[in-house]
XYZ file of C-alpha atoms in Angstrom:
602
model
C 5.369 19.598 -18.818
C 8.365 21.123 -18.861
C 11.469 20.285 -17.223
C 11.842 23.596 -15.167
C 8.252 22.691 -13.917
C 9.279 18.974 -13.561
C 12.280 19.718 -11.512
C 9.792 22.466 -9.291
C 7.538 19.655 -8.444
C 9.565 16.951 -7.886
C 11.393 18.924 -5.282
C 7.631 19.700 -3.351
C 8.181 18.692 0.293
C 7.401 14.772 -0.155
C 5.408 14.023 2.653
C 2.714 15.465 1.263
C 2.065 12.516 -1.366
C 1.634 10.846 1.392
C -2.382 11.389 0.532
C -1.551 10.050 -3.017
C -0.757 6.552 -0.713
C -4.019 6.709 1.756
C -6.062 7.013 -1.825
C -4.143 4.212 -3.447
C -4.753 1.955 -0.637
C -8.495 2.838 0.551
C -9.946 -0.452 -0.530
C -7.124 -2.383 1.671
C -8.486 -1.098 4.942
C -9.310 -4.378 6.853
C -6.506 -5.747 5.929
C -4.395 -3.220 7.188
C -5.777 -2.987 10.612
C -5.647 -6.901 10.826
C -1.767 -6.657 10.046
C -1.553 -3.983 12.460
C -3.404 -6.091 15.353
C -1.108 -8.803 14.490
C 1.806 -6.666 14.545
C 0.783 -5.538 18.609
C 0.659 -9.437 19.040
C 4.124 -9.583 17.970
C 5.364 -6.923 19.217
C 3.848 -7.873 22.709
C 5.222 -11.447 22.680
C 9.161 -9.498 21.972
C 8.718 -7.631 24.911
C 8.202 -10.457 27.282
C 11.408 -12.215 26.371
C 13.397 -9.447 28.562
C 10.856 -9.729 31.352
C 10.919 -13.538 31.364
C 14.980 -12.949 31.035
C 14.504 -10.681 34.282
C 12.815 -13.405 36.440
C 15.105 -15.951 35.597
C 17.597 -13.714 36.891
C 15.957 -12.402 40.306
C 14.453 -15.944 41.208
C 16.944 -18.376 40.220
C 20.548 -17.689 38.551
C 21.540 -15.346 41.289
C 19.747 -16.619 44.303
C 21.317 -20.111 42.741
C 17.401 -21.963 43.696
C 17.546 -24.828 40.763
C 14.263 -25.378 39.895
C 14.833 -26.965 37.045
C 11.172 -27.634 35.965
C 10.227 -24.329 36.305
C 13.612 -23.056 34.716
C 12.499 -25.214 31.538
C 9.247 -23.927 31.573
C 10.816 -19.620 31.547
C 13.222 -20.817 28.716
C 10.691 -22.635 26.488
C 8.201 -19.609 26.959
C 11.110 -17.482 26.286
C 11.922 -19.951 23.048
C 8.132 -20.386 21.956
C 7.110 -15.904 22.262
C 10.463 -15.342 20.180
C 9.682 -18.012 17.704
C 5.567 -17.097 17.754
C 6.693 -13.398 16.713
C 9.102 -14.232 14.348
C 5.913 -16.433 11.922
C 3.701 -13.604 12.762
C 6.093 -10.889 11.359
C 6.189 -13.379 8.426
C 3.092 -13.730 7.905
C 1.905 -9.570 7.932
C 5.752 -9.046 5.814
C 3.451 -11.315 3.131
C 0.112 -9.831 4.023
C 1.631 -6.098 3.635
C 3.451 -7.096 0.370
C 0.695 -8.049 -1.151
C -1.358 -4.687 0.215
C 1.494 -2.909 -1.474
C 1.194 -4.658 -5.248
C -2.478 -4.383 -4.933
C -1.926 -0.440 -4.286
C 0.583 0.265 -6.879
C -1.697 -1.502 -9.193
C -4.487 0.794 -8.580
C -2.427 3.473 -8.460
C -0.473 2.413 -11.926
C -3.912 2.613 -13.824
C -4.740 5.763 -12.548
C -2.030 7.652 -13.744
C -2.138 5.968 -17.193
C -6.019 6.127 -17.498
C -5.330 9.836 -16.049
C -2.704 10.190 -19.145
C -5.044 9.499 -21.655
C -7.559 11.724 -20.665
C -4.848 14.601 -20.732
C -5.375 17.712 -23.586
C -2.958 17.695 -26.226
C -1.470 21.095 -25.000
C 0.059 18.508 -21.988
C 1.936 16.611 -24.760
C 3.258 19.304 -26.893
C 5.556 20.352 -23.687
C 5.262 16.706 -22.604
C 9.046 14.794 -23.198
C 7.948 11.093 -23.988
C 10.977 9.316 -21.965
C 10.209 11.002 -19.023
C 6.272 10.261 -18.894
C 6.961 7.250 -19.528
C 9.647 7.078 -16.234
C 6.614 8.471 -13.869
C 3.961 5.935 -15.465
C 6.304 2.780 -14.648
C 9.910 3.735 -12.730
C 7.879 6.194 -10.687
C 5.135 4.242 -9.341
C 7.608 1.301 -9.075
C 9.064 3.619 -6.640
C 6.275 3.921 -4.655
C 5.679 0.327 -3.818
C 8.936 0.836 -2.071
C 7.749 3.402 -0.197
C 4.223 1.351 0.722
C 6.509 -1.675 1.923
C 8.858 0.301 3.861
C 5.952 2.515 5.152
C 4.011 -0.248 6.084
C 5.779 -3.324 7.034
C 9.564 -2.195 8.179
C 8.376 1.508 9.763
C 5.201 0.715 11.229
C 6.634 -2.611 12.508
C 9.766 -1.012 13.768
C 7.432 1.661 15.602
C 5.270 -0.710 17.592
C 8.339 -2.586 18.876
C 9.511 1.069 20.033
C 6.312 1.474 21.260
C 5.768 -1.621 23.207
C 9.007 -2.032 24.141
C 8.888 1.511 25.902
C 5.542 0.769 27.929
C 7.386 -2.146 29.155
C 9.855 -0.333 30.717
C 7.980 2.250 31.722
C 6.217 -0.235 34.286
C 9.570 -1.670 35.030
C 11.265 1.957 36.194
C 9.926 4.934 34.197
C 13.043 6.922 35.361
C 15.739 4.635 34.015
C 12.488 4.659 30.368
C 13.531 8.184 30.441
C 17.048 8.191 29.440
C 16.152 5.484 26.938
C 13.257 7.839 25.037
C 15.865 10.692 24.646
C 16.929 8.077 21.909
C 13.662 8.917 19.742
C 14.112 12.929 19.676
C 17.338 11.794 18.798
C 16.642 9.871 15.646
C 13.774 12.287 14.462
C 16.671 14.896 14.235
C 19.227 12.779 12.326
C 16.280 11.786 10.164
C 15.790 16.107 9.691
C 19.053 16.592 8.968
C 19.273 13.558 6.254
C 16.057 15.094 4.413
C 17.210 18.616 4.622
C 20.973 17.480 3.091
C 19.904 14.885 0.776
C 16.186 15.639 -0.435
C 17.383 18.688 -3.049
C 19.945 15.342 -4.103
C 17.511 12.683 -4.501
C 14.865 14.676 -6.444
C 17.581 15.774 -8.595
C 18.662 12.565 -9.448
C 14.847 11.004 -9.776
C 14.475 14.154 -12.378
C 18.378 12.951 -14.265
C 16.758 9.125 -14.345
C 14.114 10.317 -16.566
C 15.933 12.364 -18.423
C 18.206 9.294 -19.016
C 15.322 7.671 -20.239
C 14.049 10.672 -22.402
C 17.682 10.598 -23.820
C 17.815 6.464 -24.450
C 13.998 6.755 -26.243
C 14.929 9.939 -28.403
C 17.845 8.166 -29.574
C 16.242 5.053 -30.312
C 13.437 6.852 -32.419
C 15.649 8.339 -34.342
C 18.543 6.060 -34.486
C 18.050 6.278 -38.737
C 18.662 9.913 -38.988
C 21.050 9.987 -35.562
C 23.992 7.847 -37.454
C 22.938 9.500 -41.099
C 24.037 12.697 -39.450
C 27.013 11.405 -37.949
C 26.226 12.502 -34.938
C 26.422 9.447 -32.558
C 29.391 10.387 -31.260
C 28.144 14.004 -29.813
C 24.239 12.132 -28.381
C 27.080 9.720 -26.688
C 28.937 13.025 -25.024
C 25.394 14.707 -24.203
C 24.012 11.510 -22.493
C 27.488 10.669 -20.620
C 26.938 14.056 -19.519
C 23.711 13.427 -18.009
C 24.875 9.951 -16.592
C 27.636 11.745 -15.005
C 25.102 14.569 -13.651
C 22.773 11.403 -11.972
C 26.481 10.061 -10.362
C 26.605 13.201 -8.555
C 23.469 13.560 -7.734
C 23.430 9.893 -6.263
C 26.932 10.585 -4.360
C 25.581 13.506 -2.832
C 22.704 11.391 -1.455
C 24.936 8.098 -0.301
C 27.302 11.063 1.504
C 24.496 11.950 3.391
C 23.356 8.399 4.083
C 26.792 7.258 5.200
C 27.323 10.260 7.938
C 24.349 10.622 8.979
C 22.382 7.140 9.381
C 24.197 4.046 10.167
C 27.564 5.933 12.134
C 25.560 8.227 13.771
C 23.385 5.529 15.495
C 25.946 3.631 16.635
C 27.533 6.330 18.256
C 23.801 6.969 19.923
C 23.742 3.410 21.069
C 27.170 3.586 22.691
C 26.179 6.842 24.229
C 22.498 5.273 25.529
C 24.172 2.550 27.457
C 26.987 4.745 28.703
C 23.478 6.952 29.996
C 21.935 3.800 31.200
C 24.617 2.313 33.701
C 25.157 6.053 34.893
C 21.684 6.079 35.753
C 21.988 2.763 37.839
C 25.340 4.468 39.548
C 23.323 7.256 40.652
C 20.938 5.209 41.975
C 23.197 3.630 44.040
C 25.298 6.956 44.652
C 21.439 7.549 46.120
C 21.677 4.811 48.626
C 24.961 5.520 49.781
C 27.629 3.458 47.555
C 25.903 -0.228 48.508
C 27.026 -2.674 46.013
C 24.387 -3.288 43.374
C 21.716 -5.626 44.912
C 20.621 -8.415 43.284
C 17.225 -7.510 42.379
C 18.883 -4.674 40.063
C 21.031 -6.915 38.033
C 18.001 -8.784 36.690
C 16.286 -4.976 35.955
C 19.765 -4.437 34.374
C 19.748 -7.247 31.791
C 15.970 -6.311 31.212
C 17.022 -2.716 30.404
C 20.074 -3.833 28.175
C 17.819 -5.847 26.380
C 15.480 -3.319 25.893
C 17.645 -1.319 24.344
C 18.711 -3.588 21.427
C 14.872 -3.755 20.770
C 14.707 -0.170 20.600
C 17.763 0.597 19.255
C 17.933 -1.891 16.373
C 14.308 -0.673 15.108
C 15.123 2.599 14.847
C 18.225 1.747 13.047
C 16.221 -0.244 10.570
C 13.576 2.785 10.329
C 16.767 4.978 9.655
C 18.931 2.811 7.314
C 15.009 2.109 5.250
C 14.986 6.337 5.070
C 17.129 6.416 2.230
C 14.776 4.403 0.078
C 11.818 6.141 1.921
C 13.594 9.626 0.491
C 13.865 7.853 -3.092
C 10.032 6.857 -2.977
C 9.146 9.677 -1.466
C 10.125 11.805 -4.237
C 8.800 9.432 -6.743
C 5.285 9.504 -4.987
C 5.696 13.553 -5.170
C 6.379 13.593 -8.806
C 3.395 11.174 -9.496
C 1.215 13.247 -7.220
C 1.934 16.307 -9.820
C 1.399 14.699 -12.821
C -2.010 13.482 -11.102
C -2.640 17.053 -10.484
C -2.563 18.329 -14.342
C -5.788 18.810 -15.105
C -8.194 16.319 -17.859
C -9.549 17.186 -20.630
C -13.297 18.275 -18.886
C -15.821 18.970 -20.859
C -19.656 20.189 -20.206
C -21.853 17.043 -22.376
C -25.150 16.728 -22.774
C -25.859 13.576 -23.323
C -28.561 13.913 -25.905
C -26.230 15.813 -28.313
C -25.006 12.990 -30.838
C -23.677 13.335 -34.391
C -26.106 11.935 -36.569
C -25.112 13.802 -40.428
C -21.935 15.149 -40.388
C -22.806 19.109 -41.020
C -19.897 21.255 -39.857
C -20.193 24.834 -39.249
C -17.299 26.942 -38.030
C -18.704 30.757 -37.145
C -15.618 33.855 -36.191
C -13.026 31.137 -34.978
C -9.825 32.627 -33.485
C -7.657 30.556 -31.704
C -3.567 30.856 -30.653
C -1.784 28.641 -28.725
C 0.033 31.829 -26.956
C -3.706 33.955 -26.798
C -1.524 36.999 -27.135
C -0.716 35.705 -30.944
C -3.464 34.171 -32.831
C -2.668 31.671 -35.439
C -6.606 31.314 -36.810
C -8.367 34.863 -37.254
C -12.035 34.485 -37.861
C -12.878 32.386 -39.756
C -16.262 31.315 -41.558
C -16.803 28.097 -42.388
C -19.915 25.648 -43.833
C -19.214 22.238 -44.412
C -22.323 20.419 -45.471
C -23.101 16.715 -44.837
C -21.086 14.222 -47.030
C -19.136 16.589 -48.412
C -15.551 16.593 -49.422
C -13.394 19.476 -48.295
C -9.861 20.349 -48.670
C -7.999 22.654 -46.562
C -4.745 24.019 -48.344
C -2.263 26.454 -47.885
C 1.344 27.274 -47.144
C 3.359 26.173 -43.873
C 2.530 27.658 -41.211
C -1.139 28.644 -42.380
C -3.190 27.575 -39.621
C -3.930 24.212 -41.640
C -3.129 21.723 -38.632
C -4.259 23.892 -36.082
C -7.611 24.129 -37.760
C -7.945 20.291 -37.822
C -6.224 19.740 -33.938
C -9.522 22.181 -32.812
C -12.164 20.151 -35.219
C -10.709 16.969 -33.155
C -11.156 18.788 -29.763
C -7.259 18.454 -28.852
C -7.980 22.575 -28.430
C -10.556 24.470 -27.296
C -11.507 27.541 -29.539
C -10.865 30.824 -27.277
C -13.109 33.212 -29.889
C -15.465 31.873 -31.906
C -17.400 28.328 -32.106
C -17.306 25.251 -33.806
C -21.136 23.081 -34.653
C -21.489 19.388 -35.911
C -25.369 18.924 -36.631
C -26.222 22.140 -34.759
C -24.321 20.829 -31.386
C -21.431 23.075 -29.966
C -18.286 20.943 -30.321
C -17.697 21.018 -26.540
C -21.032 19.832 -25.659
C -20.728 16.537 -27.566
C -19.728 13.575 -25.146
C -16.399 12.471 -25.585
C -17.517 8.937 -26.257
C -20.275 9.707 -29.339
C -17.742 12.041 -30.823
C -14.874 9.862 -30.928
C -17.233 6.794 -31.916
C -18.404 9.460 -34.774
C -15.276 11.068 -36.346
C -12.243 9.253 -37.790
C -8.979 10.509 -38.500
C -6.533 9.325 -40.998
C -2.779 10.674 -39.727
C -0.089 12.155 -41.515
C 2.509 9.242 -39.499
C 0.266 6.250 -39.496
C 0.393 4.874 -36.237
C 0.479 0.952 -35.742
C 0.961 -1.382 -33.370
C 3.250 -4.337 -32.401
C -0.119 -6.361 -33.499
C -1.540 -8.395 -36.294
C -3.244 -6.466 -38.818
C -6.925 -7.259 -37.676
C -5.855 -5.756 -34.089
C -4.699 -2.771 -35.587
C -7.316 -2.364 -37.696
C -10.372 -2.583 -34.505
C -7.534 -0.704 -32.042
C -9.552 -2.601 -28.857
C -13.167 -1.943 -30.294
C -15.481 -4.839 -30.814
C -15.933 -4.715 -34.091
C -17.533 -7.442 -36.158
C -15.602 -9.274 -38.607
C -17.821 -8.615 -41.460
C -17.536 -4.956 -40.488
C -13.714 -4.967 -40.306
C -13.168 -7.067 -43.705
C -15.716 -4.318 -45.180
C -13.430 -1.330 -44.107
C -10.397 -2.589 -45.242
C -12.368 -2.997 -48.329
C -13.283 0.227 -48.920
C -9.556 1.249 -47.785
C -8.329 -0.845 -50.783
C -6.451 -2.922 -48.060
C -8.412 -6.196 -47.807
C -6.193 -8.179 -50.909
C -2.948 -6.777 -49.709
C -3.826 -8.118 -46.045
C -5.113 -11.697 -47.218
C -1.755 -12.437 -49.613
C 0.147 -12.246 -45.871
C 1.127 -15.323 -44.500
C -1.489 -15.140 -41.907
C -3.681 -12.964 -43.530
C -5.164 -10.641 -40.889
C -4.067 -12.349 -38.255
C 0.010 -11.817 -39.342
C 2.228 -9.762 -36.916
C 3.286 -6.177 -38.519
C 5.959 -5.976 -36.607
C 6.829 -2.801 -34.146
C 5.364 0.410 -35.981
C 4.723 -1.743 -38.812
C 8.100 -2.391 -40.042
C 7.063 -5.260 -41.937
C 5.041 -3.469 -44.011
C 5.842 0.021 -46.428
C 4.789 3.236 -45.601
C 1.652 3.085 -48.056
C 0.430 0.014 -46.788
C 0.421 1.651 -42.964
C -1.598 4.444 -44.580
C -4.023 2.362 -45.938
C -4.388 0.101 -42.881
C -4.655 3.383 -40.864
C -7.316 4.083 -43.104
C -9.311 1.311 -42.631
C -8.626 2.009 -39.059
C -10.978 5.124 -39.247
C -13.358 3.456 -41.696
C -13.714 0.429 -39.454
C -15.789 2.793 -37.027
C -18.149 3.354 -39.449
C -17.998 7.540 -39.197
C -19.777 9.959 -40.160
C -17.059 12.631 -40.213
C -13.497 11.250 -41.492
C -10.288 13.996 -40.966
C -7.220 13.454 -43.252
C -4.721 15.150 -41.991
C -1.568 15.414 -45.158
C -2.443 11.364 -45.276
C -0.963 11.452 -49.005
C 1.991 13.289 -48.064
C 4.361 10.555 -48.016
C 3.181 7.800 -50.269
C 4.013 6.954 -53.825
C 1.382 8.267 -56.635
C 0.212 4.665 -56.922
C -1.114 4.654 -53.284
C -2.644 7.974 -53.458
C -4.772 6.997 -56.470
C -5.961 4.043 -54.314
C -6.399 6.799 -51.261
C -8.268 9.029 -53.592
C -10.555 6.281 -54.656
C -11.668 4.961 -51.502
C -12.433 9.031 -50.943
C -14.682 9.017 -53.678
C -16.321 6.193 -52.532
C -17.555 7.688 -49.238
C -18.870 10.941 -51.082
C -22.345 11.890 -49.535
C -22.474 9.000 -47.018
C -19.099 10.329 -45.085
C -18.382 14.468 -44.459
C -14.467 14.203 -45.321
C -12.384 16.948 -44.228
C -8.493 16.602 -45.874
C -5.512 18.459 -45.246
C -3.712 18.179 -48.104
C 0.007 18.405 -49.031
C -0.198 16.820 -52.752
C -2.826 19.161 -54.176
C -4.205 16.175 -56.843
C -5.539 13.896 -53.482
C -8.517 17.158 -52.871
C -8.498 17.820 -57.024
C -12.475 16.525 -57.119
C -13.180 18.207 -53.358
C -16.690 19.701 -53.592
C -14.820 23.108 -51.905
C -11.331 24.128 -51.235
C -10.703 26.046 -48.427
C -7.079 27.897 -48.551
C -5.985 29.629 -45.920
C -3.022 31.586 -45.635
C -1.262 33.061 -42.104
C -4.559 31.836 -40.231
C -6.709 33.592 -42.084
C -9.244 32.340 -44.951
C -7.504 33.618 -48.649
C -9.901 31.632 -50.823
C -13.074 29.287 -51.491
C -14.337 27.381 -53.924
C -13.765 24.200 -56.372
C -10.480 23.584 -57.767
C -12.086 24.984 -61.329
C -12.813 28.148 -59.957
C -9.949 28.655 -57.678
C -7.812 28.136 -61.027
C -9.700 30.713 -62.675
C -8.502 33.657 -60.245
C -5.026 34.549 -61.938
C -1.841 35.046 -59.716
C -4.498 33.624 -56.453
C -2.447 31.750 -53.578
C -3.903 28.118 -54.825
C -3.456 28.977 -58.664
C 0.241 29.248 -57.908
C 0.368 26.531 -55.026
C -0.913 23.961 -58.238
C 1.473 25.102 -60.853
C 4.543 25.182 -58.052
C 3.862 21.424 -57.460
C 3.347 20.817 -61.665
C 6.689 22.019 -61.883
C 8.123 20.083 -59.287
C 6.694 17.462 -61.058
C 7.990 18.229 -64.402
C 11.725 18.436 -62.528
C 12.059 15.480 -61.181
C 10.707 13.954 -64.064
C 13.272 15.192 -66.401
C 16.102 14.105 -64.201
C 17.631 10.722 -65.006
């Protein structure tokens, strides 16, 4: 994804991930309406303190009638409702937590099993530090916006709620001036989104491009200082930190004018409202001093207030983080919304021999300019084929749509008389290995890069590091397969990670194995081994190589060169050499005489 799209997403009005949330937390259902019965309790057993405050007034402080039993009795229920609510807010704060872990969970392995199901074409425009901010800062996020959403706002709103029925039935008129509070709030709450929402997505999207920047740099620390240019990645990313300050400062000006002040000033004008309400009341009955039964409906009122006031204060100064997770739920939402790899299987199509056939291919990343141009292809079963040809030939993009990272857009591609398409993702993969150009490894010992999560047999893993030439390099290791390699195999040279990735494809047992420039960067020693454990797997395994160093596909029952995506020449390396001044005649004598240079110099 690109970052224009990112930063069009990200600023999608939020409220509609709000969906993305109801999904997440489906399964939690009971539990949610329990909190929110328990909630109504507590909220139920706040409103009586100002009604028990109320009757204490009217029917003993003022008409001074010491009862001092029943005076007990009003201040311990008064003591016991308060101190009831308070464990029961406790108790759904813990119940409501855990509702929200349990959600972003669920909601954290969907978007990474949803990642790995993505096509290829996602990662090419894909920027690694920022997927990797949606898959973990991202959804962190949204277990803000779960608790906030769920414990502080929906607690806040049935203390509103309750706490406005309750004076309703005390004097609906006087309830009156108090609502105008909530139209009030749901318009400083407009204005905060419409100032700071552009401000908050923008700094969500400089976060992950923070992170991009701090994983780029990392990866390629090596060449970054070789190049001397530390100095101008620090300017660039100071840049960027700078850009997120703003970005932030924009947000917290927002927050500051608009939340916390602005309340205040509402709760100093609500009272002001309030006790002009009770003067014109008694403007009504002709200036009598205030009668005793209204002082008690007074306090009741005042303390009403504070229980709606100070909710909605909590539901405001909680909007800033809301806005924050908010965003972060939008941006998740889109990357949900790029669509998987889907394709039509039929379940009875398996690979059983290895046959490839490859009939008018065309294919271009941009349609409008083709990079493969029909091409004609037979690979038989446990064969050995080499694919050669300058940069820029069409020799990766052949192998990325053998491996179904592409889709062919003319053409079609067969293994065993099945369309490629119409193979189920799990047989193929389970089917076809592929040895990389970068071996990949992991922070793991060497047997757990070697079965990558399969369950694979011992005896089946020692045999495919075997045939990989691996198995006596692994066992002189301290802890023979079980020894760390360190993270991307640093503890081991570049040929060894090409041979372990090797027995990585073998361990699957195959039937098709893809090379893709595997010998490119090893020594000669380690390409004679790679070359050997080819030759082993001639007739049982159809190998397909890509192939740099022209020697590693010298024995290759056909060559295929291709040259500016369209097939030059075919045949063995004998007759290929026999057609003077052809593309791989020259590609072979090219690489002799690099050979013959370095070899001369001292």
């Amino acid at each position: 994804m690109t970052r224009p799209e990112n930063e069009k997403q990200a600023q999608e009005k939020p409220w509609r991930a709000v969906g993305l949330l109801l999904e997440s937390a489906r399964g939690e259902r009971p539990q949610l309406l329990r909190g929110v019965l328990w909630l109504v309790l507590a909220a139920g057993l706040e409103a009586l303190g100002p009604i028990i405050g109320k009757y204490f007034i009217d029917h003993y402080l003022l008409p001074r009638q010491l009862d001092l039993a029943a005076m007990g009795g009003l201040l311990l229920a008064l003591l016991l409702s308060g101190w009831v609510a308070s464990w029961i807010r406790y108790g759904q704060l813990a119940r409501m937590a855990g509702i929200a872990r349990r959600s972003v969970l669920r909601l954290r392995e969907r978007v990474y099993a949803h990642v790995l199901n993505l096509p290829m074409a996602f990662f090419d425009q894909a920027i690694t530090g920022q997927l990797v901010s949606r898959v973990t800062n991202d959804t962190e996020a949204v277990n803000q916006l779960y608790r906030q959403v769920l414990y502080v706002m929906l607690d806040s709103s049935i203390v509103v709620l309750g706490s406005m029925i309750a004076m309703a039935w005390l004097d609906w008129r006087l309830m009156l001036i108090v609502a105008t509070l909530v139209p009030a709030m749901l318009l400083i709450i407009w204005l905060y989104q419409r100032f700071s929402g552009a401000a908050v997505a923008r700094s969500r999207q400089l976060r992950s491009d923070i992170n991009a920047q701090m994983a780029e740099s990392v990866a390629g620390m090596a060449v970054l200082q070789a190049a001397g240019a530390a100095s101008r990645f620090a300017t660039r990313f100071a840049q960027t930190n700078n850009r997120q300050l703003k970005a932030r400062m924009d947000e917290l000006r927002a927050n500051a004018w608009l939340l916390r002040p602005a309340l205040d000033l509402l709760n100093v004008l609500l009272v002001v409202g309030l006790v002009w309400g009770f003067g014109q009341r008694q403007a009504g009955a002709g200036g009598v001093a205030l009668a005793a039964v209204e002082v008690g409906l007074l306090y009741a009122f005042l303390g009403y207030i504070a229980r709606v006031v100070e909710p909605l204060i909590q539901i405001t100064l909680q909007f800033g983080q809301l806005q924050q997770a908010m965003v972060a739920a939008a941006r998740v939402r889109s990357l949900l919304q790029e669509h998987e790899s889907v394709l039509e299987s039929d379940a009875q199509r398996r690979i059983e021999r290895g046959h490839i056939r490859i009939a008018s291919l065309s294919f271009g990343y941009d349609p409008a300019r083709p990079v493969l141009h029909e091409l004609n292809l037979d690979f038989p079963a446990g064969s050995f084929v080499g694919i050669v040809g300058h940069t820029g030939s069409g020799k990766s993009t052949l192998l990325s749509l053998l491996l179904r990272f592409y889709a062919a857009q003319r053409g079609s591609i067969e293994i065993d008389g099945h369309p490629l398409a119409r193979i189920p993702d799990a047989s193929f993969r389970e089917r076809v290995g592929l040895v990389p150009q970068e071996p990949y490894l992991l922070a793991a010992s060497a047997r757990e890069n070697i079965a990558m999560g399969r369950p694979i047999p011992e005896d089946q893993l020692i045999a495919a590091a075997r045939a990989a030439r691996v198995h006596d390099f692994i066992e002189a290791l301290p802890q023979g397969y079980d020894t760390p390699l360190g993270e991307g195999g640093a503890r081991v040279s570049t040929g060894q990670k090409q041979l372990i990735a090797m027995a990585r494809a073998l361990a699957g047992a195959p039937t098709v194995l893809f090379l893709d420039e595997a010998t490119s960067n090893i020594d000669s020693a380690t390409e004679r081994v790679i070359s050997e454990a080819l030759e082993a797997l001639r007739g049982r395994v159809t190998v397909v190589a890509i192939a740099h160093r022209l020697s590693t596909i010298r024995a290759a029952d056909q060559i295929v060169v291709l040259n500016h995506g369209h097939l030059a020449e075919l045949g063995t390396h004998e007759t290929l050499m026999a057609h003077e001044g052809g593309i791989y005649q020259r590609l072979v004598q090219l690489q002799a005489l690099d050979v013959d240079r370095q070899a001369e110099e001292p």
